[in-house]
């Protein structure tokens, strides 16, 4: 081979190598960084964390263990299904007994009591005796509605004003017979706490989902907005009814009467109970989806608006500028009613 041929060959090789580099670079640019998923079970449902591959230097098994520790802490504080949780200790305390609270519990209880005040008791974290009586608590399901006397007895025990709460000193006092139930808000709080853990690890793009209540961090790894599917509110269905494009990091929670309920005669009884009547709500509302900055707010509002119903709840939400989607079902007709704040987001349905 002559030296000219050598040169030509070398040039060709370098050119080919350069081309290859460029192609790889282009591929890297066009292929979105992949999402990786961590998942497990908690609070009777699934948990899922999605984050960009390589988003953190922390090994994934370590991150998973830390997420599980956060979820464990929430359950150890607020699960009415656990014998040894803080909430169970309070629920079983004698009249006059004070129970010390961890910081997170104080925050959640303060939010729940503020909402009870704002909704004049439609939302009430002391609704527990009614929840249990109707078969939606740790005592297990029932198939027939309870007797009116039993409802009256349980209702007499409900009343958030009876609770002595000292947030600064971090304790509550059991007045006797009061039973706290924070199931309507604990899942949202758990989502927020897991998200804070991710932020602590300097992760800037993620989605945390516990049983459909979720919160996003940043944008998707490819820079596009996170898309949220809202389920079709039909028992057993996982079909998506609407898609929301989140313009900024937000939390989404849905409270539905279509998944946790029992039927008796021509009526369905769901796990959303009106503490004022002592009976599960009976309006045509099948699901309420709320968008808020924190999942704690979204989760609590979803339950509260579910009690208030599509009319009163709608006015309530609109006056407060909340982004809410109500889905009602009447005579097999499914209707969507969105507040103005939600409409601007729903406009983004593809
Ligand atoms: P999910 O079961 O998907 O978490 P929610 O967030 O709507 O649904 O929470 C429902 C739970 O809220 C019920 O199982 C019950 O424990 C509690 N709950 C029911 N009615 C009320 C109410 N009026 N105020 C506060 N909590 C309630
Ligand atoms: Mg809720």
Tab-separated table of C-alpha atoms and ligand atoms in Angstrom:
chain	number	residue	atom	x	y	z
A	1	UNK	CA	0.000	0.000	0.000
A	2	UNK	CA	1.309	3.447	-0.943
A	3	UNK	CA	1.450	6.243	1.619
A	4	UNK	CA	-1.322	8.066	-0.313
A	5	UNK	CA	-3.526	5.004	-0.041
A	6	UNK	CA	-2.687	4.869	3.675
A	7	UNK	CA	-3.732	8.454	4.094
A	8	UNK	CA	-6.946	7.962	2.153
A	9	UNK	CA	-7.814	4.932	4.253
A	10	UNK	CA	-7.044	6.755	7.509
A	11	UNK	CA	-9.199	9.673	6.420
A	12	UNK	CA	-12.062	7.315	5.597
A	13	UNK	CA	-11.736	5.618	8.960
A	14	UNK	CA	-11.698	8.918	10.847
A	15	UNK	CA	-14.707	10.100	8.826
A	16	UNK	CA	-16.596	6.913	9.602
A	17	UNK	CA	-15.705	7.182	13.259
A	18	UNK	CA	-16.857	10.809	13.332
A	19	UNK	CA	-20.116	9.892	11.637
A	20	UNK	CA	-20.707	7.195	14.214
A	21	UNK	CA	-20.050	9.639	17.061
A	22	UNK	CA	-22.508	12.086	15.565
A	23	UNK	CA	-25.152	9.411	15.145
A	24	UNK	CA	-24.782	8.292	18.747
A	25	UNK	CA	-25.015	11.901	19.870
A	26	UNK	CA	-28.141	12.470	17.778
A	27	UNK	CA	-29.683	9.306	19.157
A	28	UNK	CA	-28.888	10.441	22.666
A	29	UNK	CA	-30.562	13.778	21.936
A	30	UNK	CA	-33.696	12.346	20.379
A	31	UNK	CA	-34.193	9.410	22.755
A	32	UNK	CA	-35.722	10.707	26.009
A	33	UNK	CA	-33.853	9.653	29.114
A	34	UNK	CA	-35.646	6.558	30.312
A	35	UNK	CA	-37.907	6.513	33.313
A	36	UNK	CA	-37.280	3.939	35.935
A	37	UNK	CA	-39.898	2.721	38.361
A	38	UNK	CA	-39.802	1.688	41.987
A	39	UNK	CA	-42.985	0.161	43.372
A	40	UNK	CA	-44.554	-1.760	46.206
A	41	UNK	CA	-47.643	-1.999	48.412
A	42	UNK	CA	-48.842	0.242	51.233
A	43	UNK	CA	-52.130	1.374	52.815
A	44	UNK	CA	-54.097	-1.362	51.078
A	45	UNK	CA	-52.973	-0.210	47.637
A	46	UNK	CA	-49.881	0.233	45.457
A	47	UNK	CA	-47.164	2.839	45.624
A	48	UNK	CA	-45.086	3.817	42.625
A	49	UNK	CA	-42.214	6.253	42.145
A	50	UNK	CA	-41.062	7.105	38.638
A	51	UNK	CA	-37.840	8.982	38.064
A	52	UNK	CA	-35.330	9.502	35.269
A	53	UNK	CA	-32.680	6.849	34.917
A	54	UNK	CA	-29.513	8.137	36.534
A	55	UNK	CA	-31.400	10.944	38.316
A	56	UNK	CA	-29.585	10.228	41.539
A	57	UNK	CA	-26.264	8.872	42.688
A	58	UNK	CA	-28.063	6.938	45.414
A	59	UNK	CA	-28.287	3.242	44.497
A	60	UNK	CA	-31.911	2.332	43.755
A	61	UNK	CA	-32.140	-0.381	46.443
A	62	UNK	CA	-31.063	2.243	49.011
A	63	UNK	CA	-33.634	4.741	47.710
A	64	UNK	CA	-36.332	2.061	47.784
A	65	UNK	CA	-35.508	1.227	51.427
A	66	UNK	CA	-35.712	4.924	52.334
A	67	UNK	CA	-39.093	5.288	50.580
A	68	UNK	CA	-40.367	2.236	52.448
A	69	UNK	CA	-39.160	3.729	55.739
A	70	UNK	CA	-41.129	6.923	55.020
A	71	UNK	CA	-44.277	4.914	54.251
A	72	UNK	CA	-43.746	2.835	57.369
A	73	UNK	CA	-43.500	6.027	59.459
A	74	UNK	CA	-46.826	7.315	58.076
A	75	UNK	CA	-48.524	4.001	58.875
A	76	UNK	CA	-46.982	3.837	62.346
A	77	UNK	CA	-48.509	7.263	63.014
A	78	UNK	CA	-51.884	7.214	61.261
A	79	UNK	CA	-53.057	3.697	60.407
A	80	UNK	CA	-56.277	2.717	62.188
A	81	UNK	CA	-55.529	-0.804	60.952
A	82	UNK	CA	-52.547	-1.102	63.296
A	83	UNK	CA	-52.757	-2.000	66.951
A	84	UNK	CA	-49.613	-0.065	67.829
A	85	UNK	CA	-50.037	3.147	65.794
A	86	UNK	CA	-50.237	6.558	67.453
A	87	UNK	CA	-53.793	7.028	66.179
A	88	UNK	CA	-54.905	3.663	67.643
A	89	UNK	CA	-53.316	4.577	70.965
A	90	UNK	CA	-55.447	7.728	70.995
A	91	UNK	CA	-58.598	5.911	69.843
A	92	UNK	CA	-58.237	3.426	72.723
A	93	UNK	CA	-57.210	5.971	75.359
A	94	UNK	CA	-59.291	6.579	78.481
A	95	UNK	CA	-61.176	9.853	78.890
A	96	UNK	CA	-58.811	12.602	79.976
A	97	UNK	CA	-55.694	10.854	78.677
A	98	UNK	CA	-53.220	12.961	76.650
A	99	UNK	CA	-51.359	11.410	73.703
A	100	UNK	CA	-48.097	12.898	72.387
A	101	UNK	CA	-47.918	13.370	68.635
A	102	UNK	CA	-45.053	13.207	66.141
A	103	UNK	CA	-44.506	16.345	64.055
A	104	UNK	CA	-46.031	14.932	60.869
A	105	UNK	CA	-49.199	13.896	62.691
A	106	UNK	CA	-49.569	17.436	64.083
A	107	UNK	CA	-49.354	18.890	60.573
A	108	UNK	CA	-51.932	16.462	59.158
A	109	UNK	CA	-54.347	16.859	62.061
A	110	UNK	CA	-54.099	20.658	61.892
A	111	UNK	CA	-55.011	20.552	58.182
A	112	UNK	CA	-57.889	18.127	58.825
A	113	UNK	CA	-59.337	20.259	61.627
A	114	UNK	CA	-59.049	23.436	59.532
A	115	UNK	CA	-61.007	21.716	56.776
A	116	UNK	CA	-63.635	20.522	59.279
A	117	UNK	CA	-64.037	24.152	60.302
A	118	UNK	CA	-64.273	25.444	56.718
A	119	UNK	CA	-66.810	22.802	55.672
A	120	UNK	CA	-68.770	23.130	58.911
A	121	UNK	CA	-68.291	19.473	59.697
A	122	UNK	CA	-69.042	17.930	56.298
A	123	UNK	CA	-65.435	16.832	56.496
A	124	UNK	CA	-64.640	15.555	59.985
A	125	UNK	CA	-61.529	13.603	61.060
A	126	UNK	CA	-63.508	12.163	64.003
A	127	UNK	CA	-65.930	10.383	61.635
A	128	UNK	CA	-64.261	7.042	62.572
A	129	UNK	CA	-67.143	5.432	64.547
A	130	UNK	CA	-69.432	5.889	61.521
A	131	UNK	CA	-66.788	4.645	59.073
A	132	UNK	CA	-66.343	1.505	61.161
A	133	UNK	CA	-70.079	1.010	61.688
A	134	UNK	CA	-70.701	1.142	57.936
A	135	UNK	CA	-68.003	-1.472	57.347
A	136	UNK	CA	-65.256	0.694	55.881
A	137	UNK	CA	-62.807	0.516	58.765
A	138	UNK	CA	-60.524	-2.124	60.266
A	139	UNK	CA	-63.504	-4.193	61.537
A	140	UNK	CA	-64.252	-5.349	58.001
A	141	UNK	CA	-67.006	-5.083	55.428
A	142	UNK	CA	-70.734	-5.448	55.942
A	143	UNK	CA	-73.550	-6.351	53.562
A	144	UNK	CA	-76.582	-4.655	55.087
A	145	UNK	CA	-76.928	-1.105	56.436
A	146	UNK	CA	-76.761	-0.776	60.245
A	147	UNK	CA	-79.861	-0.153	62.378
A	148	UNK	CA	-80.896	3.504	62.899
A	149	UNK	CA	-80.150	3.267	66.658
A	150	UNK	CA	-76.607	2.106	65.969
A	151	UNK	CA	-76.171	5.007	63.525
A	152	UNK	CA	-77.399	7.461	66.169
A	153	UNK	CA	-75.027	6.020	68.749
A	154	UNK	CA	-72.029	6.290	66.435
A	155	UNK	CA	-73.054	9.773	65.319
A	156	UNK	CA	-73.164	10.951	68.931
A	157	UNK	CA	-69.490	10.059	69.269
A	158	UNK	CA	-68.482	12.134	66.217
A	159	UNK	CA	-67.520	15.791	66.621
A	160	UNK	CA	-64.212	17.453	65.889
A	161	UNK	CA	-64.931	20.275	68.370
A	162	UNK	CA	-64.687	17.738	71.209
A	163	UNK	CA	-60.987	17.235	70.565
A	164	UNK	CA	-58.430	19.167	72.616
A	165	UNK	CA	-55.496	19.766	70.277
A	166	UNK	CA	-52.330	21.558	71.354
A	167	UNK	CA	-50.194	21.837	68.188
A	168	UNK	CA	-47.380	23.796	69.842
A	169	UNK	CA	-47.005	21.254	72.654
A	170	UNK	CA	-47.808	18.449	70.229
A	171	UNK	CA	-50.518	16.541	72.047
A	172	UNK	CA	-54.212	15.721	71.908
A	173	UNK	CA	-56.569	14.789	74.740
A	174	UNK	CA	-59.106	11.985	74.479
A	175	UNK	CA	-62.436	13.351	75.762
A	176	UNK	CA	-63.865	9.818	75.855
A	177	UNK	CA	-65.156	7.768	72.919
A	178	UNK	CA	-63.609	9.958	70.225
A	179	UNK	CA	-62.146	7.987	67.298
A	180	UNK	CA	-59.857	9.721	64.813
A	181	UNK	CA	-59.819	8.552	61.186
A	182	UNK	CA	-57.256	10.271	58.951
A	183	UNK	CA	-57.571	7.776	56.072
A	184	UNK	CA	-58.963	10.527	53.858
A	185	UNK	CA	-55.737	12.516	54.074
A	186	UNK	CA	-52.924	10.144	55.132
A	187	UNK	CA	-52.275	8.865	51.622
A	188	UNK	CA	-51.812	12.401	50.335
A	189	UNK	CA	-49.480	13.180	53.207
A	190	UNK	CA	-47.458	10.042	52.429
A	191	UNK	CA	-47.081	11.178	48.791
A	192	UNK	CA	-45.772	14.564	49.975
A	193	UNK	CA	-43.328	12.955	52.387
A	194	UNK	CA	-41.933	10.619	49.705
A	195	UNK	CA	-41.592	13.573	47.331
A	196	UNK	CA	-39.656	15.506	49.992
A	197	UNK	CA	-37.335	12.534	50.330
A	198	UNK	CA	-36.666	12.619	46.577
A	199	UNK	CA	-35.964	16.353	46.744
A	200	UNK	CA	-33.585	15.675	49.587
A	201	UNK	CA	-31.713	13.413	47.157
A	202	UNK	CA	-31.641	16.310	44.658
A	203	UNK	CA	-33.915	14.462	42.240
A	204	UNK	CA	-35.633	17.086	40.083
A	205	UNK	CA	-37.909	15.024	37.855
A	206	UNK	CA	-40.230	12.432	39.351
A	207	UNK	CA	-43.773	11.310	39.968
A	208	UNK	CA	-44.968	9.781	43.234
A	209	UNK	CA	-48.225	7.823	43.108
A	210	UNK	CA	-50.023	6.046	45.946
A	211	UNK	CA	-53.210	4.367	44.766
A	212	UNK	CA	-53.927	7.113	42.234
A	213	UNK	CA	-53.175	10.057	44.533
A	214	UNK	CA	-50.020	11.561	43.141
A	215	UNK	CA	-47.655	14.487	42.924
A	216	UNK	CA	-45.101	15.447	40.311
A	217	UNK	CA	-41.692	17.031	40.559
A	218	UNK	CA	-40.323	19.058	37.637
A	219	UNK	CA	-41.156	17.989	34.075
A	220	UNK	CA	-40.812	14.549	32.532
A	221	UNK	CA	-37.153	13.718	31.859
A	222	UNK	CA	-37.649	14.584	28.153
A	223	UNK	CA	-38.934	18.050	29.123
A	224	UNK	CA	-42.599	17.381	28.290
A	225	UNK	CA	-45.323	17.935	30.912
A	226	UNK	CA	-46.440	15.053	33.103
A	227	UNK	CA	-49.717	13.581	31.843
A	228	UNK	CA	-52.281	12.314	34.302
A	229	UNK	CA	-55.091	9.939	33.371
A	230	UNK	CA	-58.368	10.158	35.266
A	231	UNK	CA	-60.110	6.803	35.491
A	232	UNK	CA	-63.531	6.167	34.098
A	233	UNK	CA	-65.641	5.995	37.283
A	234	UNK	CA	-67.079	2.547	36.707
A	235	UNK	CA	-66.538	-0.321	39.160
A	236	UNK	CA	-63.755	-2.583	37.996
A	237	UNK	CA	-62.762	-0.252	35.154
A	238	UNK	CA	-59.265	1.062	34.667
A	239	UNK	CA	-60.198	2.921	31.505
A	240	UNK	CA	-59.035	6.532	31.259
A	241	UNK	CA	-61.850	9.091	31.120
A	242	UNK	CA	-59.773	12.276	30.832
A	243	UNK	CA	-56.155	13.213	30.455
A	244	UNK	CA	-54.658	16.195	32.240
A	245	UNK	CA	-51.458	17.848	31.131
A	246	UNK	CA	-49.861	19.383	34.192
A	247	UNK	CA	-48.464	22.836	33.344
A	248	UNK	CA	-46.338	22.834	36.492
A	249	UNK	CA	-45.531	20.460	39.330
A	250	UNK	CA	-48.828	19.624	41.005
A	251	UNK	CA	-50.598	17.090	43.164
A	252	UNK	CA	-53.720	15.235	42.040
A	253	UNK	CA	-56.109	13.230	44.211
A	254	UNK	CA	-59.352	11.486	43.384
A	255	UNK	CA	-62.019	10.458	45.819
A	256	UNK	CA	-64.441	8.025	44.273
A	257	UNK	CA	-67.538	6.279	45.487
A	258	UNK	CA	-67.292	3.710	42.698
A	259	UNK	CA	-64.583	1.500	44.122
A	260	UNK	CA	-65.202	1.121	47.844
A	261	UNK	CA	-68.930	0.508	48.409
A	262	UNK	CA	-71.563	-2.147	49.055
A	263	UNK	CA	-75.005	-2.553	47.553
A	264	UNK	CA	-78.224	-3.273	49.387
A	265	UNK	CA	-81.568	-3.275	47.659
A	266	UNK	CA	-81.530	-0.562	45.038
A	267	UNK	CA	-78.987	1.535	46.915
A	268	UNK	CA	-75.219	1.729	46.992
A	269	UNK	CA	-73.406	2.748	50.176
A	270	UNK	CA	-69.928	4.179	49.729
A	271	UNK	CA	-67.063	4.910	52.117
A	272	UNK	CA	-67.693	8.666	51.960
A	273	UNK	CA	-69.931	9.387	54.929
A	274	UNK	CA	-71.810	12.542	55.795
A	275	UNK	CA	-71.089	12.963	59.519
A	276	UNK	CA	-74.138	15.189	59.879
A	277	UNK	CA	-76.601	12.475	58.830
A	278	UNK	CA	-74.443	9.499	59.792
A	279	UNK	CA	-75.124	7.898	56.405
A	280	UNK	CA	-72.934	7.439	53.272
A	281	UNK	CA	-73.494	10.233	50.759
A	282	UNK	CA	-76.356	9.530	48.354
A	283	UNK	CA	-75.898	12.069	45.542
A	284	UNK	CA	-75.088	11.258	41.928
A	285	UNK	CA	-71.431	12.121	42.370
A	286	UNK	CA	-69.136	9.236	41.554
A	287	UNK	CA	-65.748	10.902	41.619
A	288	UNK	CA	-64.050	14.147	42.565
A	289	UNK	CA	-60.560	14.971	41.312
A	290	UNK	CA	-58.681	17.871	42.887
A	291	UNK	CA	-55.436	19.546	41.817
A	292	UNK	CA	-53.403	21.342	44.475
A	293	UNK	CA	-49.835	22.198	45.340
A	294	UNK	CA	-49.588	19.449	47.944
A	295	UNK	CA	-51.132	15.989	47.855
A	296	UNK	CA	-52.295	16.416	51.438
A	297	UNK	CA	-54.516	19.310	50.343
A	298	UNK	CA	-55.699	17.545	47.179
A	299	UNK	CA	-56.572	14.341	49.068
A	300	UNK	CA	-58.434	16.085	51.879
A	301	UNK	CA	-60.333	18.390	49.520
A	302	UNK	CA	-61.345	15.452	47.314
A	303	UNK	CA	-63.016	13.741	50.273
A	304	UNK	CA	-64.528	16.987	51.604
A	305	UNK	CA	-66.009	17.927	48.202
A	306	UNK	CA	-67.230	14.358	47.831
A	307	UNK	CA	-69.314	14.879	50.979
A	308	UNK	CA	-70.562	18.321	49.902
A	309	UNK	CA	-71.710	16.918	46.540
A	310	UNK	CA	-71.722	18.239	42.957
A	311	UNK	CA	-73.751	21.402	43.618
A	312	UNK	CA	-72.641	22.678	47.005
A	313	UNK	CA	-69.165	21.276	46.455
A	314	UNK	CA	-68.884	22.983	43.083
A	315	UNK	CA	-69.791	26.425	44.499
A	316	UNK	CA	-67.455	25.856	47.395
A	317	UNK	CA	-64.557	24.916	45.091
A	318	UNK	CA	-65.192	27.730	42.616
A	319	UNK	CA	-65.286	30.368	45.345
A	320	UNK	CA	-61.896	29.177	46.544
A	321	UNK	CA	-60.389	28.970	43.059
A	322	UNK	CA	-59.788	25.221	43.398
A	323	UNK	CA	-59.163	23.117	40.288
A	324	UNK	CA	-61.745	20.343	40.580
A	325	UNK	CA	-63.380	17.868	38.222
A	326	UNK	CA	-66.665	16.357	39.393
A	327	UNK	CA	-67.918	13.280	37.567
A	328	UNK	CA	-71.571	12.387	38.101
A	329	UNK	CA	-73.525	9.382	36.876
A	330	UNK	CA	-77.290	9.584	36.483
A	331	UNK	CA	-79.376	6.934	34.732
A	332	UNK	CA	-76.241	5.585	33.047
A	333	UNK	CA	-75.236	9.020	31.806
A	334	UNK	CA	-71.773	10.106	32.869
A	335	UNK	CA	-71.233	13.879	33.131
A	336	UNK	CA	-68.138	15.926	33.826
A	337	UNK	CA	-68.315	19.290	35.604
A	338	UNK	CA	-65.075	21.233	35.931
A	339	UNK	CA	-64.442	24.416	37.898
A	340	UNK	CA	-62.950	27.319	35.873
A	341	UNK	CA	-59.500	26.619	37.320
A	342	UNK	CA	-59.750	23.004	36.145
A	343	UNK	CA	-61.223	23.917	32.742
A	344	UNK	CA	-58.073	25.709	31.705
A	345	UNK	CA	-56.147	22.513	32.380
A	346	UNK	CA	-58.734	20.255	30.729
A	347	UNK	CA	-58.434	22.373	27.589
A	348	UNK	CA	-55.188	20.539	27.080
A	349	UNK	CA	-56.856	17.171	26.391
A	350	UNK	CA	-55.337	15.796	23.183
B	1	LIG	P1	-59.403	6.500	49.485
B	1	LIG	O1	-60.061	5.343	50.156
B	1	LIG	O2	-59.176	6.274	48.046
B	1	LIG	O3	-58.215	7.020	50.228
B	1	LIG	P2	-60.555	8.978	50.286
B	1	LIG	O4	-59.291	9.728	50.247
B	1	LIG	O5	-61.768	9.670	49.781
B	1	LIG	O6	-60.485	7.639	49.485
B	1	LIG	O7	-60.807	8.564	51.780
B	1	LIG	C1	-61.947	7.835	52.157
B	1	LIG	C2	-61.889	7.628	53.645
B	1	LIG	O8	-62.121	8.866	54.314
B	1	LIG	C3	-62.955	6.694	54.181
B	1	LIG	O9	-62.597	5.367	54.063
B	1	LIG	C4	-63.034	7.153	55.615
B	1	LIG	O10	-62.022	6.524	56.375
B	1	LIG	C5	-62.761	8.637	55.548
B	1	LIG	N1	-63.991	9.457	55.533
B	1	LIG	C6	-65.220	9.120	55.107
B	1	LIG	N2	-66.085	10.132	55.245
B	1	LIG	C7	-65.370	11.159	55.776
B	1	LIG	C8	-65.706	12.490	56.169
B	1	LIG	N3	-66.944	12.976	56.044
B	1	LIG	N4	-64.715	13.261	56.687
B	1	LIG	C9	-63.457	12.789	56.820
B	1	LIG	N5	-63.087	11.552	56.470
B	1	LIG	C10	-64.026	10.742	55.950
B	2	LIG	MG1	-59.078	11.759	50.344
